[in-house]
CSV table of C-alpha atoms in Angstrom, one decimal:
chain,number,residue,atom,x,y,z
A,1,MET,CA,167.3,139.9,169.3
A,2,SER,CA,166.1,139.9,165.7
A,3,SER,CA,168.4,139.8,162.8
A,4,ASN,CA,165.8,141.2,160.2
A,5,SER,CA,167.8,144.6,160.0
A,6,GLU,CA,168.3,146.2,156.7
A,7,SER,CA,171.5,147.9,158.0
A,8,TYR,CA,174.1,147.2,160.6
A,9,LEU,CA,173.5,150.8,161.7
A,10,ASP,CA,169.9,149.7,162.9
A,11,TRP,CA,171.8,147.7,165.8
A,12,ALA,CA,173.4,151.0,167.1
A,13,ASP,CA,170.8,151.3,169.8
A,14,LYS,CA,170.3,147.6,170.6
A,15,GLY,CA,171.6,146.1,173.6
A,16,ARG,CA,173.6,147.9,176.0
A,17,SER,CA,174.1,151.0,174.2
A,18,SER,CA,174.8,153.8,176.7
A,19,PHE,CA,177.5,156.3,175.8
A,20,PHE,CA,179.4,154.8,178.7
A,21,ILE,CA,179.5,151.4,177.6
A,22,TYR,CA,180.3,152.2,174.1
A,23,MET,CA,183.3,154.3,175.6
A,24,ILE,CA,184.5,151.7,177.8
A,25,GLY,CA,184.3,149.3,174.6
A,26,PHE,CA,186.3,151.7,172.6
A,27,ILE,CA,189.1,152.0,175.1
A,28,LEU,CA,189.2,148.3,175.8
A,29,ILE,CA,189.5,147.7,171.9
A,30,VAL,CA,192.3,150.1,171.5
A,31,LEU,CA,194.2,148.6,174.5
A,32,PHE,CA,193.9,145.2,173.5
A,33,TRP,CA,194.9,146.2,169.9
A,34,LEU,CA,198.1,147.7,171.2
A,35,LEU,CA,199.0,145.3,173.8
A,36,LEU,CA,197.9,142.0,172.2
A,37,GLY,CA,199.2,143.1,168.9
A,38,GLU,CA,202.8,143.1,170.0
A,39,PHE,CA,202.1,139.9,172.0
A,40,PHE,CA,201.1,138.0,168.7
A,41,SER,CA,203.8,139.4,166.7
A,42,ALA,CA,206.8,138.8,169.0
A,43,PRO,CA,207.1,135.2,169.1
A,44,ILE,CA,206.6,134.8,165.1
A,45,ARG,CA,209.6,137.5,164.6
A,46,SER,CA,212.6,135.2,165.2
A,47,PRO,CA,211.1,132.2,162.9
A,48,VAL,CA,209.9,134.6,160.3
A,49,GLN,CA,213.5,135.9,160.3
A,50,ALA,CA,215.1,132.7,160.0
A,51,VAL,CA,213.1,131.7,157.0
A,52,PHE,CA,212.7,135.2,155.2
A,53,GLY,CA,215.5,137.1,156.6
A,54,GLU,CA,214.8,140.8,156.1
A,55,SER,CA,212.9,140.4,153.0
A,56,VAL,CA,209.4,142.3,152.1
A,57,ALA,CA,207.9,139.0,152.8
A,58,GLY,CA,209.3,138.5,156.2
A,59,THR,CA,208.4,142.0,157.4
A,60,LEU,CA,204.9,141.8,155.9
A,61,LEU,CA,204.3,138.4,157.8
A,62,THR,CA,205.3,140.0,161.2
A,63,ASP,CA,203.4,143.5,160.6
A,64,PHE,CA,200.2,141.5,159.8
A,65,SER,CA,200.4,139.1,162.8
A,66,SER,CA,199.9,142.3,164.9
A,67,PHE,CA,196.4,142.7,163.5
A,68,LEU,CA,195.0,139.4,164.4
A,69,PRO,CA,193.9,140.5,168.0
A,70,ALA,CA,192.2,143.6,166.4
A,71,LEU,CA,190.2,141.1,164.2
A,72,ILE,CA,188.6,139.4,166.9
A,73,VAL,CA,188.3,142.0,169.7
A,74,VAL,CA,185.7,144.1,168.1
A,75,PRO,CA,183.2,140.9,167.7
A,76,LEU,CA,183.9,140.2,171.4
A,77,ALA,CA,183.3,143.6,172.6
A,78,THR,CA,179.9,143.5,170.7
A,79,LYS,CA,178.9,140.3,172.0
A,80,TYR,CA,180.0,140.5,175.8
A,81,LEU,CA,179.9,144.4,176.3
A,82,LEU,CA,177.2,145.7,174.0
A,83,ALA,CA,175.2,142.1,174.6
A,84,ARG,CA,174.2,141.7,170.8
A,85,PRO,CA,175.2,139.3,168.2
A,86,TRP,CA,178.9,139.2,167.5
A,87,TRP,CA,178.7,140.1,163.9
A,88,SER,CA,176.1,143.1,164.5
A,89,PHE,CA,178.8,145.6,164.6
A,90,GLY,CA,179.2,145.8,160.9
A,91,PHE,CA,176.6,143.7,159.3
A,92,PRO,CA,172.7,143.4,159.5
A,93,ASN,CA,172.7,139.4,159.5
A,94,LEU,CA,175.2,136.9,159.0
A,95,LYS,CA,174.6,136.5,155.2
A,96,PRO,CA,177.6,137.5,153.1
A,97,ASP,CA,177.4,139.7,150.0
A,98,PHE,CA,180.4,138.4,148.1
A,99,SER,CA,179.0,140.4,145.0
A,100,VAL,CA,179.5,143.9,146.2
A,101,PHE,CA,182.8,143.0,147.9
A,102,ALA,CA,184.0,141.5,144.5
A,103,LEU,CA,182.8,144.8,142.7
A,104,ALA,CA,184.6,147.0,145.1
A,105,VAL,CA,187.7,145.0,144.7
A,106,LEU,CA,187.5,145.5,140.8
A,107,VAL,CA,186.6,149.1,140.8
A,108,SER,CA,189.7,150.2,143.3
A,109,LEU,CA,192.3,148.0,141.5
A,110,ALA,CA,191.0,149.3,138.0
A,111,VAL,CA,190.8,152.9,139.1
A,112,SER,CA,194.1,152.9,140.8
A,113,LEU,CA,195.7,151.6,137.6
A,114,LEU,CA,194.2,153.9,135.3
A,115,VAL,CA,194.8,157.0,137.5
A,116,THR,CA,198.5,156.1,137.6
A,117,LEU,CA,198.9,155.3,133.9
A,118,GLY,CA,196.7,158.6,133.2
A,119,PHE,CA,198.8,160.7,135.3
A,120,GLY,CA,202.1,159.2,133.8
A,121,LEU,CA,201.0,159.7,130.1
A,122,THR,CA,200.0,163.4,130.8
A,123,GLY,CA,203.6,163.8,132.0
A,124,LEU,CA,202.5,164.3,135.7
A,125,LEU,CA,204.3,161.4,136.9
A,126,GLN,CA,207.5,159.6,135.9
A,127,ILE,CA,206.5,155.8,135.6
A,128,LYS,CA,208.9,152.9,135.3
A,129,LEU,CA,208.1,149.3,134.7
A,130,GLN,CA,210.0,146.3,136.2
A,131,LEU,CA,209.8,142.8,135.9
A,132,PRO,CA,209.9,141.3,139.5
A,133,ASN,CA,211.3,138.2,140.7
A,134,ALA,CA,208.4,135.8,139.9
A,135,ARG,CA,209.1,133.7,143.2
A,136,GLU,CA,209.6,136.5,145.4
A,137,PHE,CA,206.2,138.4,143.7
A,138,LEU,CA,204.2,135.2,144.3
A,139,ILE,CA,205.2,134.7,147.9
A,140,VAL,CA,204.4,138.5,148.4
A,141,LEU,CA,201.2,138.2,146.8
A,142,ALA,CA,200.0,135.1,148.6
A,143,ILE,CA,200.9,136.9,152.1
A,144,SER,CA,199.5,140.4,151.1
A,145,CYS,CA,196.3,138.9,150.0
A,146,VAL,CA,195.8,137.2,153.3
A,147,GLY,CA,197.6,139.7,155.5
A,148,PHE,CA,195.8,143.0,154.0
A,149,LEU,CA,192.4,141.2,154.4
A,150,VAL,CA,193.2,140.6,158.1
A,151,GLN,CA,194.6,144.2,158.4
A,152,THR,CA,191.9,146.1,156.4
A,153,SER,CA,189.1,144.0,158.1
A,154,ALA,CA,190.4,144.9,161.5
A,155,GLU,CA,190.3,148.7,160.6
A,156,GLU,CA,187.1,148.5,159.2
A,157,PHE,CA,185.6,146.5,162.2
A,158,LEU,CA,186.7,149.4,164.3
A,159,PHE,CA,186.2,152.7,162.4
A,160,ARG,CA,183.5,151.9,159.9
A,161,GLY,CA,181.9,149.4,162.4
A,162,TYR,CA,182.4,149.9,166.0
A,163,LEU,CA,182.9,153.8,166.2
A,164,THR,CA,180.2,154.5,163.3
A,165,GLN,CA,177.7,152.7,165.5
A,166,PHE,CA,178.8,154.4,168.3
A,167,ALA,CA,178.5,157.8,166.7
A,168,ARG,CA,175.3,156.6,165.1
A,169,ARG,CA,173.9,156.1,168.4
A,170,PHE,CA,173.8,159.6,169.4
A,171,PHE,CA,173.9,161.5,166.0
A,172,THR,CA,171.2,161.1,163.2
A,173,SER,CA,173.3,163.0,160.6
A,174,PRO,CA,175.3,161.1,158.4
A,175,LEU,CA,177.9,164.0,158.3
A,176,LEU,CA,178.5,163.2,161.9
A,177,PHE,CA,178.3,159.7,162.2
A,178,ILE,CA,180.5,159.1,159.0
A,179,GLY,CA,182.5,162.3,159.7
A,180,ILE,CA,183.7,161.4,163.3
A,181,PRO,CA,185.1,158.1,162.5
A,182,SER,CA,186.7,159.4,159.4
A,183,LEU,CA,188.6,162.1,161.4
A,184,LEU,CA,189.8,159.6,163.9
A,185,PHE,CA,190.8,157.1,161.1
A,186,ALA,CA,193.1,160.3,159.6
A,187,ALA,CA,194.2,161.1,163.0
A,188,PRO,CA,197.1,158.5,163.2
A,189,HIS,CA,198.5,160.1,160.1
A,190,PHE,CA,199.2,163.3,161.7
A,191,ALA,CA,203.0,162.7,161.3
A,192,ASN,CA,202.7,163.1,157.7
A,193,VAL,CA,201.8,166.8,158.4
A,194,ALA,CA,205.3,167.1,159.8
A,195,SER,CA,206.8,165.3,156.6
A,196,ALA,CA,204.8,167.5,154.3
A,197,ARG,CA,206.5,170.7,156.0
A,198,GLY,CA,203.4,171.2,158.2
A,199,HIS,CA,200.9,171.5,155.4
A,200,TRP,CA,197.4,170.8,156.7
A,201,TYR,CA,196.1,169.1,153.4
A,202,ALA,CA,198.6,166.2,154.2
A,203,LEU,CA,195.6,164.8,156.0
A,204,LEU,CA,193.1,165.2,153.2
A,205,PRO,CA,193.8,161.9,151.3
A,206,TYR,CA,192.9,159.9,154.5
A,207,LEU,CA,190.1,162.0,155.4
A,208,ALA,CA,188.6,161.7,152.1
A,209,TYR,CA,189.2,158.0,152.1
A,210,GLY,CA,187.8,157.6,155.3
A,211,VAL,CA,184.8,159.3,154.4
A,212,LEU,CA,184.4,157.3,151.0
A,213,LEU,CA,184.5,154.2,153.1
A,214,GLY,CA,182.1,155.3,155.7
A,215,TRP,CA,179.5,156.4,153.0
A,216,PHE,CA,179.4,153.0,151.3
A,217,ALA,CA,179.1,151.4,154.6
A,218,TYR,CA,176.0,153.7,155.2
A,219,ARG,CA,175.0,153.3,151.7
A,220,THR,CA,174.8,149.5,151.6
A,221,GLY,CA,174.0,148.9,155.3
A,222,ALA,CA,177.2,146.6,155.6
A,223,LEU,CA,180.9,146.6,155.7
A,224,TRP,CA,181.5,144.5,152.8
A,225,VAL,CA,182.1,147.4,150.2
A,226,ALA,CA,184.4,149.2,152.6
A,227,ILE,CA,186.5,146.1,153.5
A,228,GLY,CA,186.6,145.4,149.5
A,229,LEU,CA,187.7,149.0,148.5
A,230,HIS,CA,190.2,149.3,151.5
A,231,TRP,CA,191.8,145.5,151.1
A,232,ALA,CA,192.2,146.4,147.2
A,233,ASN,CA,193.8,149.8,147.9
A,234,ASN,CA,196.5,148.2,150.1
A,235,LEU,CA,196.9,145.2,148.2
A,236,GLY,CA,197.3,147.3,144.8
A,237,ASN,CA,199.6,149.6,146.6
A,238,MET,CA,202.0,146.5,147.2
A,239,VAL,CA,201.7,144.3,144.0
A,240,LEU,CA,200.5,146.4,141.5
A,241,VAL,CA,201.6,150.0,141.9
A,242,GLY,CA,204.5,151.1,144.0
A,243,THR,CA,206.9,153.9,144.3
A,244,ASP,CA,210.8,154.1,144.5
A,245,ILE,CA,210.6,155.7,147.9
A,246,ASP,CA,208.6,152.9,149.7
A,247,SER,CA,209.7,152.0,153.1
A,248,LEU,CA,209.6,148.5,151.8
A,249,PRO,CA,211.4,147.7,148.6
A,250,THR,CA,208.5,147.3,146.0
A,251,VAL,CA,207.7,144.1,144.2
A,252,ALA,CA,205.0,146.0,142.0
A,253,PRO,CA,205.4,145.8,138.1
A,254,ILE,CA,204.7,149.6,137.9
A,255,ILE,CA,207.0,151.9,139.8
A,256,VAL,CA,206.1,155.8,140.3
A,257,SER,CA,209.5,157.5,140.3
A,258,GLN,CA,210.3,160.2,143.1
A,259,PRO,CA,206.6,161.4,143.5
A,260,THR,CA,206.0,164.6,145.3
A,261,PHE,CA,203.7,164.7,148.3
A,262,GLU,CA,201.6,167.2,146.4
A,263,MET,CA,201.1,164.7,143.3
A,264,ALA,CA,200.4,161.7,145.5
A,265,THR,CA,197.8,163.8,147.3
A,266,ALA,CA,196.1,164.6,144.0
A,267,MET,CA,196.4,161.2,142.8
A,268,THR,CA,194.6,159.9,145.9
A,269,LEU,CA,191.9,162.5,145.8
A,270,VAL,CA,191.1,161.8,142.0
A,271,SER,CA,191.2,158.2,142.5
A,272,THR,CA,188.8,158.6,145.6
A,273,ALA,CA,186.5,160.9,143.4
A,274,LEU,CA,186.3,158.3,140.6
A,275,ILE,CA,185.8,155.3,143.0
A,276,PHE,CA,182.8,157.1,144.5
A,277,ALA,CA,181.3,158.0,141.1
A,278,ILE,CA,181.7,154.7,139.5
A,279,MET,CA,180.5,152.6,142.7
A,280,GLU,CA,177.5,154.9,143.0
A,281,PHE,CA,176.6,154.2,139.3
A,282,LEU,CA,177.3,150.3,139.5
A,283,LEU,CA,175.3,150.3,143.1
A,284,ARG,CA,172.3,152.2,141.8
A,285,LYS,CA,172.2,149.9,138.5
A,286,LYS,CA,172.6,146.7,140.7
A,287,ARG,CA,169.4,147.9,142.8
A,288,GLY,CA,167.4,148.9,139.8
A,289,MET,CA,168.1,145.4,138.3
A,290,HIS,CA,167.2,143.9,141.6
A,291,ALA,CA,164.1,145.8,141.8
A,292,LYS,CA,162.9,144.5,138.3
A,293,LEU,CA,163.5,141.1,139.3
A,294,VAL,CA,161.3,141.4,142.3
A,295,LEU,CA,158.5,143.0,140.2
C-alpha cells in the first residue's frame, strides 16, 4: 500500500475496513487493555513498593505499567486485523513531526500556568506556593515524563486514532467522526457526575478536551499535536500545578487550594478555548511560512 497520504484519516477505508472488522478490533483492543494491563502491573507492584514504598513515585510506576499493553495493541490490530501498515492508525507515514509536537507541549504548559495564575490574581482561586523536596521532585518528574507519554499515547492511539478512523470510515462529517470518539473519551468519567451532585456539566471538560484533541488530529492529519497536548496537560497537572485535594500528594510548586468543581470546570474550559485559539494561530502561521518557502 502507498504511504503518500496527507492525513492518517485517508487510511480509514484501506485494507480490511468493514464495520464488523473495525468492531471486532475495538472489542479486542479494550479486552487486551483491561486484561493485560493488570498482567503487566501485578508483577512489578511488589518490587516497586519495596524500593519506593507508598510514595507518589511508586504509585505512578505501577499505574503507568498498566498502559504498556495498550500502547502496542492498537498497532497490532491495525497490522494484523485491518491489514495495513501498523502506524497508519494515527499517522499518514513514518516521518515524525517533532516540531508540532514540541509546539503543542509548550502551548499547553504555558496556558495551564497562565490560566491558573490569572484565576489566582483575580481572586477566583486561592493559590499557594511550595518548595518540593528536590530529590522526590526529580524522581517524580523523570517517571512522569516517560509514564505520561506512555499513558497519553495509548489513549490517543485508541480514541483519536483507531476510533476516529472507525467513525471516519462511515461518516464524512467532522462533527460525527470527531464527536463520537470524544463522547467515548468522556464516558469513563461518568463517575464525576455523581461526585458533582448529578450535574450534567461534570462531563463538559472531558468532552471539550476530547473535541480539542480530535480537531487537531484532523487538522494536522496525524496524532503528534494531540499526543503533545495530552501529555503536557497530564504532566503539568503532576509537576507544575496541583491541588491540595488530589488523590496523590502533589509535588507541584503551585498549589490550588480547595478548588470547587465549578471553578475547576471553568478553568478547564477557558484553557481549552485558549489552547485552541493559540494553536490555530500558530499552525496557520507555520503553514503560511511553509507555503512561502515552497514558492
